[in-house]
Short mmCIF file of C-alpha atoms in Angstrom, two decimals:
data_model
loop_
_atom_site.label_atom_id
_atom_site.label_comp_id
_atom_site.label_asym_id
_atom_site.label_seq_id
_atom_site.Cartn_x
_atom_site.Cartn_y
_atom_site.Cartn_z
CA UNK L 26 -31.55 -18.30 18.75
CA UNK L 27 -29.09 -15.54 18.33
CA UNK L 28 -29.68 -12.49 16.25
CA UNK L 29 -25.96 -12.14 15.61
CA UNK L 30 -24.51 -13.39 12.33
CA UNK L 31 -21.46 -15.55 12.75
CA UNK L 32 -18.39 -13.75 11.32
CA UNK L 33 -17.98 -16.57 8.64
CA UNK L 34 -21.43 -16.13 7.44
CA UNK L 35 -21.12 -12.35 6.98
CA UNK L 36 -21.83 -11.75 3.28
CA UNK L 37 -18.84 -10.48 1.36
CA UNK L 38 -19.02 -6.77 0.12
CA UNK L 39 -19.04 -6.15 -3.63
CA UNK L 40 -16.83 -3.72 -5.45
CA UNK L 41 -18.40 -1.05 -7.59
CA UNK L 42 -16.94 -2.95 -10.64
CA UNK L 43 -17.91 -6.44 -9.45
CA UNK L 44 -19.96 -7.17 -12.54
CA UNK L 45 -17.31 -5.61 -14.82
CA UNK L 46 -14.64 -7.86 -13.38
CA UNK L 47 -16.77 -10.91 -13.95
CA UNK L 48 -17.57 -9.79 -17.47
CA UNK L 49 -13.84 -9.45 -18.11
CA UNK L 50 -13.23 -13.10 -17.10
CA UNK L 51 -11.87 -12.39 -13.55
CA UNK L 52 -11.54 -15.24 -10.99
CA UNK L 53 -13.08 -13.75 -7.78
CA UNK L 54 -11.98 -14.65 -4.32
CA UNK L 55 -12.73 -13.43 -0.79
CA UNK L 56 -10.29 -10.78 0.34
CA UNK L 57 -10.46 -8.52 3.33
CA UNK L 58 -14.21 -8.77 3.42
CA UNK L 59 -14.79 -8.23 -0.27
CA UNK L 60 -15.10 -10.32 -3.37
CA UNK L 61 -12.01 -9.39 -5.39
CA UNK L 62 -10.48 -10.28 -8.69
CA UNK L 63 -7.34 -12.34 -8.20
CA UNK L 64 -6.44 -12.92 -11.87
CA UNK L 65 -7.83 -12.72 -15.41
CA UNK L 66 -5.17 -14.13 -17.86
CA UNK L 67 -2.85 -15.62 -15.18
CA UNK L 68 -0.76 -13.88 -12.38
CA UNK L 69 2.57 -14.18 -14.19
CA UNK L 70 1.11 -12.93 -17.55
CA UNK L 71 -0.39 -9.87 -15.74
CA UNK L 72 2.75 -9.24 -13.77
CA UNK L 73 4.93 -9.33 -16.83
CA UNK L 74 2.42 -7.10 -18.76
CA UNK L 75 2.52 -4.54 -15.85
CA UNK L 76 6.41 -4.45 -16.13
CA UNK L 77 6.14 -4.02 -19.92
CA UNK L 78 3.13 -1.91 -20.54
CA UNK L 79 0.23 -0.91 -18.16
CA UNK L 80 -2.30 -2.72 -16.08
CA UNK L 81 -5.61 -1.67 -14.47
CA UNK L 82 -6.01 -2.75 -10.93
CA UNK L 83 -9.21 -2.02 -8.81
CA UNK L 84 -8.31 -1.02 -5.42
CA UNK L 85 -11.74 0.33 -4.42
CA UNK L 86 -11.68 -1.80 -1.28
CA UNK L 87 -9.17 0.61 0.29
CA UNK L 88 -10.64 3.28 2.55
CA UNK L 89 -10.81 6.82 1.13
CA UNK L 90 -11.18 9.35 3.91
CA UNK L 91 -11.08 13.18 4.12
CA UNK L 92 -10.23 15.43 7.12
CA UNK L 93 -11.18 19.11 7.18
CA UNK L 94 -10.67 21.77 9.82
CA UNK L 95 -13.02 24.50 10.87
CA UNK L 96 -14.08 26.85 8.04
CA UNK L 97 -13.01 24.46 5.54
CA UNK L 98 -9.18 25.00 6.13
CA UNK L 99 -6.78 21.91 6.13
CA UNK L 100 -4.31 23.51 8.48
CA UNK L 101 -5.99 22.73 11.80
CA UNK L 102 -6.62 19.15 10.35
CA UNK L 103 -2.84 18.80 9.60
CA UNK L 104 -1.90 20.15 13.09
CA UNK L 105 -4.19 17.58 14.81
CA UNK L 106 -3.23 14.63 12.48
CA UNK L 107 0.42 15.31 13.30
CA UNK L 108 -0.30 14.34 16.92
CA UNK L 109 -1.14 10.81 15.61
CA UNK L 110 1.37 10.32 12.76
CA UNK L 111 5.27 10.50 12.77
CA UNK L 112 5.27 12.30 9.40
CA UNK L 113 5.46 16.10 8.93
CA UNK L 114 1.99 17.00 7.59
CA UNK L 115 1.82 20.69 8.42
CA UNK L 116 4.39 21.47 5.89
CA UNK L 117 2.70 19.34 3.07
CA UNK L 118 2.01 21.69 0.18
CA UNK L 119 -1.19 21.42 -1.72
CA UNK L 120 -1.00 18.61 -4.35
CA UNK L 121 1.68 16.80 -2.47
CA UNK L 122 1.47 13.44 -0.89
CA UNK L 123 3.32 11.54 2.03
CA UNK L 124 3.52 7.99 3.16
CA UNK L 125 2.94 7.72 6.90
CA UNK L 126 1.89 5.55 9.75
CA UNK L 127 -0.84 5.30 12.52
CA UNK L 128 1.04 4.18 15.56
CA UNK L 129 0.07 2.96 19.04
CA UNK L 130 1.61 4.63 22.16
CA UNK L 131 4.01 1.59 22.13
CA UNK L 132 5.17 2.36 18.65
CA UNK L 133 3.31 -0.44 17.07
CA UNK L 134 1.87 0.16 13.46
CA UNK L 135 -2.03 0.46 13.55
CA UNK L 136 -1.94 1.07 9.75
CA UNK L 137 0.25 2.54 7.00
CA UNK L 138 -1.49 5.15 4.92
CA UNK L 139 -1.07 7.94 2.27
CA UNK L 140 -1.88 11.44 3.18
CA UNK L 141 -2.41 14.13 0.48
CA UNK L 142 -3.08 17.91 0.84
CA UNK L 143 -5.74 18.41 -1.63
CA UNK L 144 -6.10 22.17 -0.76
CA UNK L 145 -9.59 22.07 0.72
CA UNK L 146 -8.78 19.04 2.82
CA UNK L 147 -6.46 16.25 3.80
CA UNK L 148 -7.14 13.09 1.84
CA UNK L 149 -6.22 9.73 3.48
CA UNK L 150 -6.08 6.33 1.71
CA UNK L 151 -5.94 3.55 4.30
CA UNK L 152 -5.82 -0.21 4.08
CA UNK L 153 -9.10 -2.22 3.74
CA UNK L 154 -8.78 -4.46 6.57
CA UNK L 155 -8.05 -1.56 8.82
CA UNK L 156 -10.27 1.16 7.57
CA UNK L 157 -12.98 0.74 10.24
CA UNK L 158 -10.57 0.66 13.08
CA UNK L 159 -8.71 3.57 11.56
CA UNK L 160 -11.89 5.60 11.38
CA UNK L 161 -12.66 4.86 14.95
CA UNK L 162 -9.14 5.63 16.14
CA UNK L 163 -9.15 9.05 14.25
CA UNK L 164 -12.60 9.94 15.53
CA UNK L 165 -11.50 9.05 19.02
CA UNK L 166 -8.31 11.07 19.08
CA UNK L 167 -9.19 14.03 16.69
CA UNK L 168 -11.14 16.94 18.18
CA UNK L 169 -14.71 17.30 17.22
CA UNK L 170 -14.13 20.41 15.00
CA UNK L 171 -12.12 18.20 12.66
CA UNK L 172 -14.61 16.69 10.21
CA UNK L 173 -13.87 13.05 9.05
CA UNK L 174 -15.69 12.03 5.82
CA UNK L 175 -15.60 8.39 4.50
CA UNK L 176 -15.95 8.38 0.64
CA UNK L 177 -17.54 4.91 0.56
CA UNK L 178 -19.26 5.79 -2.72
CA UNK L 179 -16.09 6.29 -4.60
CA UNK L 180 -14.02 3.79 -6.61
CA UNK L 181 -10.24 3.73 -6.67
CA UNK L 182 -8.49 2.48 -9.91
CA UNK L 183 -4.80 2.00 -10.15
CA UNK L 184 -3.11 2.22 -13.69
CA UNK L 185 0.41 0.90 -13.22
CA UNK L 186 3.25 0.31 -15.54
CA UNK L 187 5.72 2.04 -17.75
CA UNK L 188 3.16 3.14 -20.34
CA UNK L 189 0.68 4.27 -17.72
CA UNK L 190 1.72 7.89 -18.03
CA UNK L 191 1.35 8.17 -21.76
CA UNK L 192 -1.94 6.21 -21.66
CA UNK L 193 -3.56 8.39 -19.02
CA UNK L 194 -2.50 11.59 -20.63
CA UNK L 195 -4.15 10.62 -23.87
CA UNK L 196 -7.49 9.96 -21.85
CA UNK L 197 -7.22 12.74 -19.17
CA UNK L 198 -4.95 15.57 -20.39
CA UNK L 199 -2.77 17.25 -17.87
CA UNK L 200 -2.08 14.09 -15.80
CA UNK L 201 1.22 13.53 -17.55
CA UNK L 202 2.50 16.59 -15.80
CA UNK L 203 2.17 15.01 -12.33
CA UNK L 204 5.24 13.58 -10.85
CA UNK L 205 5.75 10.79 -8.25
CA UNK L 206 3.87 11.62 -4.97
CA UNK L 207 1.87 14.59 -6.42
CA UNK L 208 -1.84 14.79 -7.11
CA UNK L 209 -4.52 16.87 -8.63
CA UNK L 210 -8.24 17.30 -9.63
CA UNK L 211 -9.03 16.65 -13.25
CA UNK L 212 -12.18 16.53 -15.29
CA UNK L 213 -12.94 13.47 -17.56
CA UNK L 214 -16.09 13.16 -19.63
CA UNK L 215 -18.12 15.56 -17.38
CA UNK L 216 -16.85 13.76 -14.24
CA UNK L 217 -14.31 14.93 -11.65
CA UNK L 218 -11.37 12.67 -10.85
CA UNK L 219 -8.80 12.99 -8.24
CA UNK L 220 -5.52 11.54 -9.66
CA UNK L 221 -2.47 10.74 -7.70
CA UNK L 222 0.83 9.69 -9.29
CA UNK L 223 1.61 6.80 -7.00
CA UNK L 224 0.71 3.19 -6.42
CA UNK L 225 2.16 0.02 -4.76
CA UNK L 226 3.82 -2.02 -7.57
CA UNK L 227 7.21 -0.19 -7.81
CA UNK L 228 6.28 1.02 -11.33
CA UNK L 229 5.30 4.46 -12.53
CA UNK L 230 1.57 4.74 -12.27
CA UNK L 231 -1.49 6.46 -11.00
CA UNK L 232 -4.45 5.95 -8.60
CA UNK L 233 -7.72 7.40 -9.79
CA UNK L 234 -10.55 8.25 -7.50
CA UNK L 235 -13.85 8.53 -9.09
CA UNK L 236 -17.58 8.33 -8.20
CA UNK L 237 -18.68 4.65 -8.24
CA UNK L 238 -21.42 5.61 -10.90
CA UNK L 239 -18.73 6.54 -13.51
CA UNK L 240 -15.97 3.97 -12.56
CA UNK L 241 -17.11 1.43 -15.13
CA UNK L 242 -17.12 4.11 -17.92
CA UNK L 243 -13.56 5.07 -16.98
CA UNK L 244 -12.40 1.44 -16.79
CA UNK L 245 -13.81 0.76 -20.18
CA UNK L 246 -12.06 3.84 -21.53
CA UNK L 247 -8.79 2.70 -20.08
CA UNK L 248 -8.84 -0.96 -21.32
CA UNK L 249 -9.97 0.32 -24.78
CA UNK L 250 -6.38 1.31 -25.18
CA UNK L 251 -4.38 -1.67 -26.40
CA UNK L 252 -1.52 -0.87 -24.05
CA UNK L 253 -3.83 -1.55 -20.96
CA UNK L 254 -5.17 -4.89 -19.58
CA UNK L 255 -6.98 -5.61 -16.39
CA UNK L 256 -4.87 -7.28 -13.57
CA UNK L 257 -5.76 -8.92 -10.32
CA UNK L 258 -4.67 -9.09 -6.70
CA UNK L 259 -2.21 -11.91 -7.47
CA UNK L 260 -0.06 -9.83 -9.78
CA UNK L 261 -0.32 -6.79 -7.48
CA UNK L 262 1.14 -8.90 -4.64
CA UNK L 263 4.00 -10.30 -6.75
CA UNK L 264 4.89 -6.64 -7.98
CA UNK L 265 4.77 -5.14 -4.57
CA UNK L 266 6.84 -7.94 -3.13
CA UNK L 267 9.58 -7.40 -5.84
CA UNK L 268 9.35 -3.59 -5.07
CA UNK L 269 10.16 -4.62 -1.46
CA UNK L 270 6.98 -2.82 -0.16
CA UNK L 271 5.46 -4.17 3.14
CA UNK L 272 1.86 -5.32 3.25
CA UNK L 273 -0.20 -4.57 6.31
CA UNK L 274 -1.31 -7.63 8.19
CA UNK L 275 1.59 -9.57 6.89
CA UNK L 276 4.80 -7.58 7.20
CA UNK L 277 3.37 -4.92 9.46
CA UNK L 278 1.03 -5.05 12.51
CA UNK L 279 0.57 -3.53 15.99
CA UNK L 280 3.55 -5.70 17.28
CA UNK L 281 6.04 -4.10 14.85
CA UNK L 282 7.52 -0.52 15.09
CA UNK L 283 8.60 1.58 12.08
CA UNK L 284 12.41 1.25 12.92
CA UNK L 285 12.14 -2.58 13.05
CA UNK L 286 10.18 -2.59 9.99
CA UNK L 287 12.88 -0.57 8.08
CA UNK L 288 10.41 2.35 7.58
CA UNK L 289 12.46 4.93 9.30
CA UNK L 290 12.30 7.02 6.22
CA UNK L 291 8.82 7.92 7.23
CA UNK L 292 10.07 9.62 10.29
CA UNK L 293 11.13 13.11 9.43
CA UNK L 294 14.31 14.53 11.12
CA UNK L 295 12.51 17.35 13.05
CA UNK L 296 9.81 14.95 14.28
CA UNK L 297 12.36 12.23 15.46
CA UNK L 298 13.90 14.82 17.70
CA UNK L 299 10.96 16.96 18.72
CA UNK L 300 8.32 14.05 18.84
CA UNK L 301 4.72 15.16 19.54
CA UNK L 302 3.06 12.20 18.06
CA UNK L 303 1.68 8.94 19.56
CA UNK L 304 4.43 6.38 20.04
CA UNK L 305 7.43 8.78 19.85
CA UNK L 306 9.02 7.52 23.08
CA UNK L 307 9.03 4.01 21.94
CA UNK L 308 10.20 4.86 18.38
CA UNK L 309 12.97 7.12 19.76
CA UNK L 310 14.13 4.16 21.87
CA UNK L 311 14.33 1.96 18.77
CA UNK L 312 16.00 4.59 16.81
CA UNK L 313 18.75 4.90 19.61
CA UNK L 314 19.11 1.11 19.46
CA UNK L 315 19.45 1.08 15.77
CA UNK L 316 22.20 3.80 15.98
CA UNK L 317 23.91 1.79 18.71
CA UNK L 318 23.76 -1.52 16.81
CA UNK L 319 21.55 -3.06 19.48
CA UNK L 320 18.26 -3.33 17.73
CA UNK L 321 16.82 -6.74 18.37
CA UNK L 322 15.50 -7.66 14.78
CA UNK L 323 14.80 -6.14 11.47
CA UNK L 324 12.85 -6.64 8.25
CA UNK L 325 15.09 -7.83 5.55
CA UNK L 326 14.86 -9.30 1.95
CA UNK L 327 15.87 -12.88 1.17
CA UNK L 328 16.97 -14.18 -2.24
CA UNK L 329 16.39 -17.95 -2.33
CA UNK L 330 18.04 -20.60 -4.28
CA UNK L 331 16.04 -23.10 -6.48
CA UNK L 332 12.42 -22.64 -7.48
CA UNK L 333 10.42 -23.45 -4.28
CA UNK L 334 9.07 -20.29 -2.60
CA UNK L 335 9.04 -19.83 1.23
CA UNK L 336 5.66 -18.44 2.21
CA UNK L 337 4.51 -16.49 5.22
CA UNK L 338 5.15 -18.23 8.46
CA UNK L 339 8.29 -20.21 7.27
CA UNK L 340 11.02 -20.17 9.87
CA UNK L 341 14.42 -18.77 9.11
CA UNK L 342 17.64 -20.48 10.36
CA UNK L 343 21.31 -19.70 10.87
CA UNK L 344 22.66 -23.19 11.32
CA UNK L 345 20.57 -24.85 14.04
CA UNK L 346 19.37 -21.49 15.58
CA UNK L 347 16.11 -20.13 14.48
CA UNK L 348 16.64 -16.44 13.87
CA UNK L 349 13.42 -15.30 12.23
CA UNK L 350 10.20 -15.79 10.24
CA UNK L 351 9.12 -15.08 6.64
CA UNK L 352 6.36 -12.61 6.47
CA UNK L 353 5.83 -12.41 2.63
CA UNK L 354 7.14 -14.79 0.02
CA UNK L 355 6.69 -15.88 -3.49
CA UNK L 356 8.35 -16.59 -6.89
CA UNK L 357 9.62 -13.49 -8.60
CA UNK L 358 8.60 -13.58 -12.31
CA UNK L 359 11.06 -10.89 -13.06
CA UNK L 360 14.03 -12.32 -11.40
CA UNK L 361 13.05 -16.00 -12.04
CA UNK L 362 13.77 -17.23 -8.55
CA UNK L 363 12.00 -17.13 -5.09
CA UNK L 364 12.19 -13.88 -2.96
CA UNK L 365 10.81 -13.21 0.55
CA UNK L 366 10.70 -10.69 3.33
CA UNK L 367 11.34 -11.72 6.82
CA UNK L 368 12.04 -10.40 10.28
CA UNK L 369 15.45 -11.69 11.53
CA UNK L 370 17.68 -11.15 14.59
CA UNK L 371 19.69 -8.04 13.80
CA UNK L 372 22.89 -10.07 14.17
CA UNK L 373 21.89 -11.94 11.03
CA UNK L 374 20.42 -9.00 9.11
CA UNK L 375 23.52 -7.85 7.27
CA UNK L 376 23.56 -7.98 3.40
CA UNK L 377 24.82 -11.11 2.12
CA UNK L 378 24.37 -13.14 5.29
CA UNK L 379 23.78 -16.88 4.45
CA UNK L 380 20.50 -18.20 6.07
CA UNK L 381 18.06 -21.10 5.44
CA UNK L 382 14.18 -21.15 5.25
CA UNK L 383 12.39 -24.20 6.21
CA UNK L 384 9.65 -25.31 3.93
CA UNK L 385 7.82 -28.64 4.18
CA UNK L 386 10.68 -29.90 6.40
CA UNK L 387 13.33 -28.86 3.93
CA UNK L 388 16.02 -26.27 4.28
CA UNK L 389 16.31 -23.82 1.42
CA UNK L 390 19.49 -21.78 1.09
CA UNK L 391 18.81 -18.01 1.20
CA UNK L 392 20.89 -14.75 1.47
CA UNK L 393 19.98 -11.48 2.92
CA UNK L 394 19.32 -9.10 -0.01
CA UNK L 395 18.89 -5.30 -0.16
CA UNK L 396 15.58 -4.27 -1.28
CA UNK L 397 13.82 -3.45 -3.61
CA UNK L 398 14.58 -6.78 -5.52
CA UNK L 399 13.66 -4.97 -8.65
CA UNK L 400 14.33 -1.22 -8.90
CA UNK L 401 11.58 1.21 -8.65
CA UNK L 402 10.64 3.14 -11.66
CA UNK L 403 8.69 6.15 -10.34
CA UNK L 404 8.47 9.05 -12.60
CA UNK L 405 10.13 12.05 -10.86
CA UNK L 406 10.18 14.45 -13.96
CA UNK L 407 12.30 14.77 -16.82
#
């Protein structure tokens, strides 16, 4: 008899708002080791409501980490973190955020993450499925004087949609002054909340970190506003697909580098040339290939004809030649047609290239499309 629990028998973790979701009528499903709400009123209805008003998503399964240097200063933590990330962290001003990537020495993506200079420390939000590996990787490669804290007793709520700004300002005054990729500490009902104007839907919106003991109170305050409804994982996925945003474990993994993944924007000009981070040699080689037009493959968007979506794993053809594979796909409620992301041979990655996706033995016509499929509506100030 083994004292080890088989992986498929490991109990699923529960979100701080687990009971709240069920009381709101959510259908719960297993996801990344958690019981997560996938939908309430239906994925399309929640998707459209987010585009028109504001939706409340629970993303508490994400990892919330903090790095602090000696004497409580973030400068040393930023200097050391830059040895692992290709983004410029040392010049990140207090209250500013940056999207970046944890890379292997071969340039593969360990995880994509958000880094914020909070002033006292650096805050990292990492993907749920990767968070324990991320923590181990950071702890292994950062010097002992850099303190790493995992805020596993904090919830993370995402309020997303064109009316999110006016709703949150009415509940937490001052948040309306934030612009895209900025953040700050606020007080709400005798509780401190860390609010970031960011998200992963392509819409204007916020992520709000709050202690798990007050998360339900805040969720109730938000949905008490008639402009806000709860939404689940299903709508979040269709929104991020329309926004052309890659999802780790599907569009990103350790076998993909940032250049092939079309994430070269996360590589600052200075760090491209000077390096100094894990994976620089491999990433520099991919950048040179991209400049010379010899990159092997590339992440692209696909617009499909008809109504049938091409899901993850569907092969992509140019004539009789297989040239790629779909990594994310679904039906776009906003566009009223199927859309997908795929990695295809670079020779077939040009905008407008006619390709085919094979679904259930049937070839579906598709064309390479620029992304995002639906324009981003981030608030960058008036």
